[in-house]
Coordinates of C-alpha atoms and ligand atoms in Angstrom, one line a residue:
X97 CA 51.9 -25.4 75.1
X98 CA 53.9 -22.2 76.0
X99 CA 56.8 -22.4 78.4
X100 CA 58.7 -19.3 79.5
X101 CA 61.8 -19.8 81.6
X102 CA 63.9 -17.1 83.1
X103 CA 63.4 -14.6 80.3
X104 CA 65.2 -11.3 80.4
X105 CA 64.8 -8.6 77.9
X106 CA 66.3 -5.1 77.7
X107 CA 65.8 -2.1 75.4
X108 CA 69.3 -0.6 75.3
X109 CA 70.2 0.0 79.0
X110 CA 66.7 -0.4 80.2
X111 CA 65.8 -3.8 81.6
X112 CA 62.1 -4.5 80.7
X113 CA 61.7 -8.2 81.6
X114 CA 63.6 -9.4 84.6
X115 CA 63.3 -13.2 84.8
X116 CA 59.9 -14.2 83.7
X117 CA 58.7 -17.8 84.3
X118 CA 55.3 -18.8 83.0
X119 CA 53.6 -21.9 81.7
X120 CA 50.4 -22.0 79.7
X121 CA 48.8 -25.4 79.1
X122 CA 46.7 -26.3 76.2
X123 CA 43.2 -25.0 76.7
X124 CA 44.2 -22.6 79.5
X125 CA 43.3 -18.9 79.7
X126 CA 46.0 -16.8 81.4
X127 CA 45.3 -13.1 82.0
X128 CA 48.2 -10.7 82.5
X129 CA 47.5 -7.6 84.5
X130 CA 49.7 -4.8 85.8
X131 CA 50.5 -1.1 85.5
X132 CA 51.5 0.6 82.3
X133 CA 55.1 0.0 81.5
X134 CA 55.4 -3.3 83.5
X135 CA 56.3 -5.3 80.4
X136 CA 53.0 -7.0 79.5
X137 CA 53.1 -6.1 75.7
X138 CA 56.8 -6.9 75.5
X139 CA 56.2 -10.3 77.0
X140 CA 53.5 -11.1 74.5
X141 CA 55.7 -9.9 71.7
X142 CA 58.5 -12.1 72.8
X143 CA 56.2 -15.1 72.8
X144 CA 55.5 -14.9 69.1
X145 CA 58.9 -13.6 68.2
X146 CA 58.1 -10.0 67.4
X147 CA 60.8 -9.1 69.9
X148 CA 64.0 -10.9 70.8
X149 CA 65.1 -11.6 74.3
X150 CA 68.6 -11.9 75.7
X151 CA 68.4 -14.5 78.3
X152 CA 66.2 -17.5 79.2
X153 CA 64.0 -19.5 76.9
X154 CA 60.5 -19.5 75.4
X155 CA 59.1 -22.7 73.9
X156 CA 55.9 -23.0 71.9
X157 CA 54.9 -26.7 71.5
X158 CA 58.5 -27.5 72.5
X159 CA 59.9 -25.4 69.7
X160 CA 62.3 -22.6 70.8
X161 CA 61.1 -19.1 69.9
X162 CA 64.0 -17.4 68.1
X163 CA 63.1 -14.2 66.2
X164 CA 65.8 -14.9 63.6
X165 CA 65.4 -18.6 63.5
X166 CA 63.9 -20.4 60.5
X167 CA 61.1 -21.9 62.6
X168 CA 59.7 -18.4 63.4
X169 CA 57.0 -18.4 60.7
X170 CA 55.7 -21.7 61.9
X171 CA 55.5 -20.3 65.5
X172 CA 53.7 -17.1 64.3
X173 CA 51.2 -19.4 62.6
X174 CA 50.7 -21.4 65.8
X175 CA 50.4 -18.4 68.0
X176 CA 48.3 -15.6 66.6
X177 CA 48.1 -12.1 68.1
X178 CA 45.3 -9.6 68.4
X179 CA 46.4 -6.0 69.1
X180 CA 44.8 -3.0 70.9
X181 CA 44.6 -1.2 67.6
X182 CA 43.1 -3.6 65.2
X183 CA 45.8 -3.3 62.4
X184 CA 43.5 -4.3 59.6
X185 CA 44.5 -3.5 56.0
X186 CA 42.5 -0.4 55.2
X187 CA 42.1 -1.1 51.5
X188 CA 40.8 -4.6 51.9
X189 CA 37.3 -5.6 52.9
X190 CA 36.6 -7.6 56.1
X191 CA 36.5 -10.8 54.1
X192 CA 39.8 -10.0 52.3
X193 CA 41.4 -9.1 55.6
X194 CA 40.5 -12.5 57.0
X195 CA 41.6 -14.4 53.8
X196 CA 44.9 -12.6 53.4
X197 CA 47.1 -14.7 55.8
X198 CA 45.8 -18.2 54.8
X199 CA 46.2 -17.4 51.0
X200 CA 49.5 -15.5 51.0
X201 CA 51.3 -16.9 54.0
X202 CA 49.9 -20.5 54.2
X203 CA 49.2 -20.8 50.5
X204 CA 45.8 -22.2 51.1
X205 CA 43.4 -22.7 48.2
X206 CA 41.7 -19.3 47.8
X207 CA 38.2 -20.8 47.4
X208 CA 38.6 -22.8 50.6
X209 CA 40.2 -19.8 52.4
X210 CA 37.2 -17.7 51.4
X211 CA 34.7 -20.3 52.7
X212 CA 36.6 -20.5 56.0
X213 CA 36.8 -16.7 56.2
X214 CA 33.0 -16.4 55.7
X215 CA 32.4 -19.0 58.4
X216 CA 34.7 -17.1 60.8
X217 CA 33.1 -13.8 60.1
X218 CA 29.7 -15.4 60.8
X219 CA 31.1 -16.8 64.0
X220 CA 32.1 -13.3 65.2
X221 CA 28.7 -12.0 64.2
X222 CA 29.7 -10.1 61.1
X223 CA 28.1 -12.2 58.3
X224 CA 26.3 -9.1 57.1
X225 CA 29.4 -6.9 57.0
X226 CA 31.9 -9.1 55.0
X227 CA 32.2 -6.7 52.2
X228 CA 32.7 -3.6 54.3
X229 CA 36.0 -1.8 54.5
X230 CA 37.6 -1.2 58.0
X231 CA 36.7 2.5 58.0
X232 CA 33.0 1.6 57.5
X233 CA 33.0 -0.5 60.6
X234 CA 32.8 0.4 64.3
X235 CA 35.8 -0.2 66.5
X236 CA 34.1 -3.2 68.0
X237 CA 33.4 -4.7 64.5
X238 CA 37.0 -4.0 63.4
X239 CA 38.3 -5.8 66.4
X240 CA 36.0 -8.8 65.7
X241 CA 37.3 -8.9 62.2
X242 CA 40.8 -8.9 63.7
X243 CA 39.9 -11.9 65.8
X244 CA 38.4 -13.7 62.8
X245 CA 41.7 -12.9 61.0
X246 CA 43.7 -14.4 63.8
X247 CA 41.5 -17.6 63.8
X248 CA 41.9 -17.9 60.0
X249 CA 45.5 -19.1 60.6
X250 CA 44.1 -22.0 62.6
X251 CA 46.3 -21.1 65.6
X252 CA 46.9 -23.3 68.6
X253 CA 46.9 -20.2 70.9
X254 CA 46.0 -16.5 70.6
X255 CA 47.7 -13.6 72.4
X256 CA 45.5 -10.6 73.1
X257 CA 47.1 -7.3 73.9
X258 CA 44.4 -5.1 75.6
X259 CA 41.9 -6.0 72.9
X260 CA 39.2 -3.7 74.3
X261 CA 41.2 -0.7 75.5
X262 CA 40.8 1.4 72.3
X263 CA 37.1 0.8 72.2
X264 CA 34.2 3.1 73.3
X265 CA 32.7 1.6 76.4
X266 CA 29.5 0.5 74.7
X267 CA 31.5 -1.6 72.2
X268 CA 33.6 -3.6 74.8
X269 CA 30.9 -6.2 75.5
X270 CA 30.6 -7.4 71.9
X271 CA 34.3 -8.1 71.7
X272 CA 34.4 -9.8 75.1
X273 CA 31.4 -12.0 74.1
X274 CA 33.4 -13.3 71.1
X275 CA 36.4 -14.0 73.3
X276 CA 34.2 -15.8 75.8
X277 CA 33.0 -18.0 72.9
X278 CA 36.6 -18.9 72.1
X279 CA 37.2 -19.7 75.8
X280 CA 34.2 -22.0 75.7
X281 CA 35.6 -23.8 72.7
X282 CA 38.8 -24.5 74.5
X283 CA 41.1 -22.0 72.8
X284 CA 44.4 -21.4 74.6
X285 CA 44.7 -17.7 75.3
X286 CA 47.0 -15.2 76.9
X287 CA 45.1 -12.0 77.5
X288 CA 46.5 -8.6 78.7
X289 CA 43.5 -6.8 80.0
X290 CA 42.1 -4.3 82.4
X291 CA 38.7 -6.0 82.2
X292 CA 38.7 -7.5 85.7
X293 CA 35.2 -8.9 85.4
X294 CA 36.3 -10.8 82.3
X295 CA 39.5 -12.0 83.9
X296 CA 37.6 -13.2 87.0
X297 CA 35.1 -15.1 84.9
X298 CA 37.4 -16.8 82.4
X299 CA 41.0 -16.9 83.6
X300 CA 42.4 -20.1 84.9
X301 CA 45.4 -18.1 86.0
X302 CA 46.1 -14.4 86.6
X303 CA 49.6 -13.0 86.7
X304 CA 50.3 -9.5 88.1
X305 CA 53.3 -8.0 86.4
X306 CA 55.3 -5.2 88.0
X307 CA 58.6 -3.9 86.9
X308 CA 59.3 -6.7 84.5
X309 CA 58.5 -9.5 87.0
X310 CA 55.6 -11.6 87.8
X311 CA 55.0 -10.4 91.3
X312 CA 52.0 -12.5 92.0
X313 CA 50.4 -15.5 90.2
X314 CA 47.5 -17.7 91.0
X315 CA 43.9 -18.6 90.4
X316 CA 41.8 -15.6 89.4
X317 CA 39.8 -15.9 92.6
X318 CA 42.9 -15.6 94.7
X319 CA 44.8 -12.9 92.8
X320 CA 41.8 -10.7 92.1
X321 CA 39.8 -11.5 95.2
X322 CA 42.4 -11.8 97.9
X323 CA 45.7 -10.5 96.5
X324 CA 48.7 -11.2 98.8
X325 CA 51.1 -8.6 97.5
X326 CA 50.7 -4.9 98.5
X327 CA 51.5 -3.8 94.9
X328 CA 48.7 -6.0 93.6
X329 CA 46.3 -4.7 96.2
X330 CA 47.2 -1.1 95.3
X331 CA 46.8 -1.8 91.6
X332 CA 43.4 -3.4 91.9
X333 CA 42.2 -0.7 94.3
X334 CA 43.1 2.0 91.7
X335 CA 41.1 0.2 89.0
X336 CA 37.9 0.5 91.0
Ligands
ADP83 P1 53.1 -2.6 79.2 O1 52.5 -3.3 78.0 O2 53.0 -3.3 80.4 O3 52.5 -1.2 79.3 P2 55.5 -2.5 77.6 O4 55.9 -3.9 77.5 O5 54.9 -1.8 76.5 O6 54.6 -2.4 79.0 O7 56.8 -1.6 78.0 C1 57.7 -2.0 79.1 C2 58.8 -1.0 79.1 O8 59.6 -1.2 77.9 C3 58.4 0.4 79.2 O9 59.3 1.1 80.0 C4 58.5 0.9 77.7 O10 58.8 2.3 77.7 C5 59.7 0.1 77.3 N1 59.6 -0.2 75.8 C6 58.7 -0.9 75.2 N2 58.9 -1.0 73.9 C7 60.1 -0.3 73.6 C8 60.9 -0.1 72.5 N3 60.6 -0.6 71.3 N4 62.1 0.6 72.7 C9 62.4 1.0 73.9 N5 61.7 0.8 75.0 C10 60.6 0.2 74.9
MG84 MG1 51.0 -2.7 76.6

């Protein structure tokens, strides 16, 4: 579903991605781990065209991701993104936040979009908070609204960029539980996370990024349980 071949990306004179190759199959869960500044967010942002890249190729369902190309809206609909900071519209309720994309971007019938949004909020456990504004919700609830909003676009894949890093520890579990549910339903996901328990449990593949490269890649059991590279070993040891 997602094919990344030899992607290089720089910000001015700083090289941030240095030849990334990665394949994500339909229904697969890939976790990206690695130190701060290794290029994880930039890679996600390249996949759905929020950033351009200079070299190489990214394909989503065989369609080339080109930030300035006319297919980019279609790709952003197919590949949704969930950010560390939930980025909800502050002056819209939970329900309105979830309906927004389908109605204004996809031109869905508002009544149907509302029904779908209700069902999605129910799915993330927020049936009782549909009319709340973001600042009336906890961080965990806001992030669950953000996940419902991503699902509202009926994406084929979702990219998560440290979805639990901004949360108080006691709220992490409720967001991971929703993500596990999506995994069980067969959603294709690329997840940047420091939650190693989650990665070990759900990832089909774990990639360790270091200095803009995938230094190590493999089954979660191998990369997290018996890493081959010294850098991976050091990184995992520091997380303990
Ligand atoms: P990670 O998500 O792994 O922490 P990022 O992808 O955010 O890493 O950043 C990788 C590198 O790119 C860092 O050195 C960061 O400072 C740099 N970088 C990220 N975004 C920008 C930007 N918009 N302009 C300039 N440099 C950036
Ligand atoms: Mg990041």
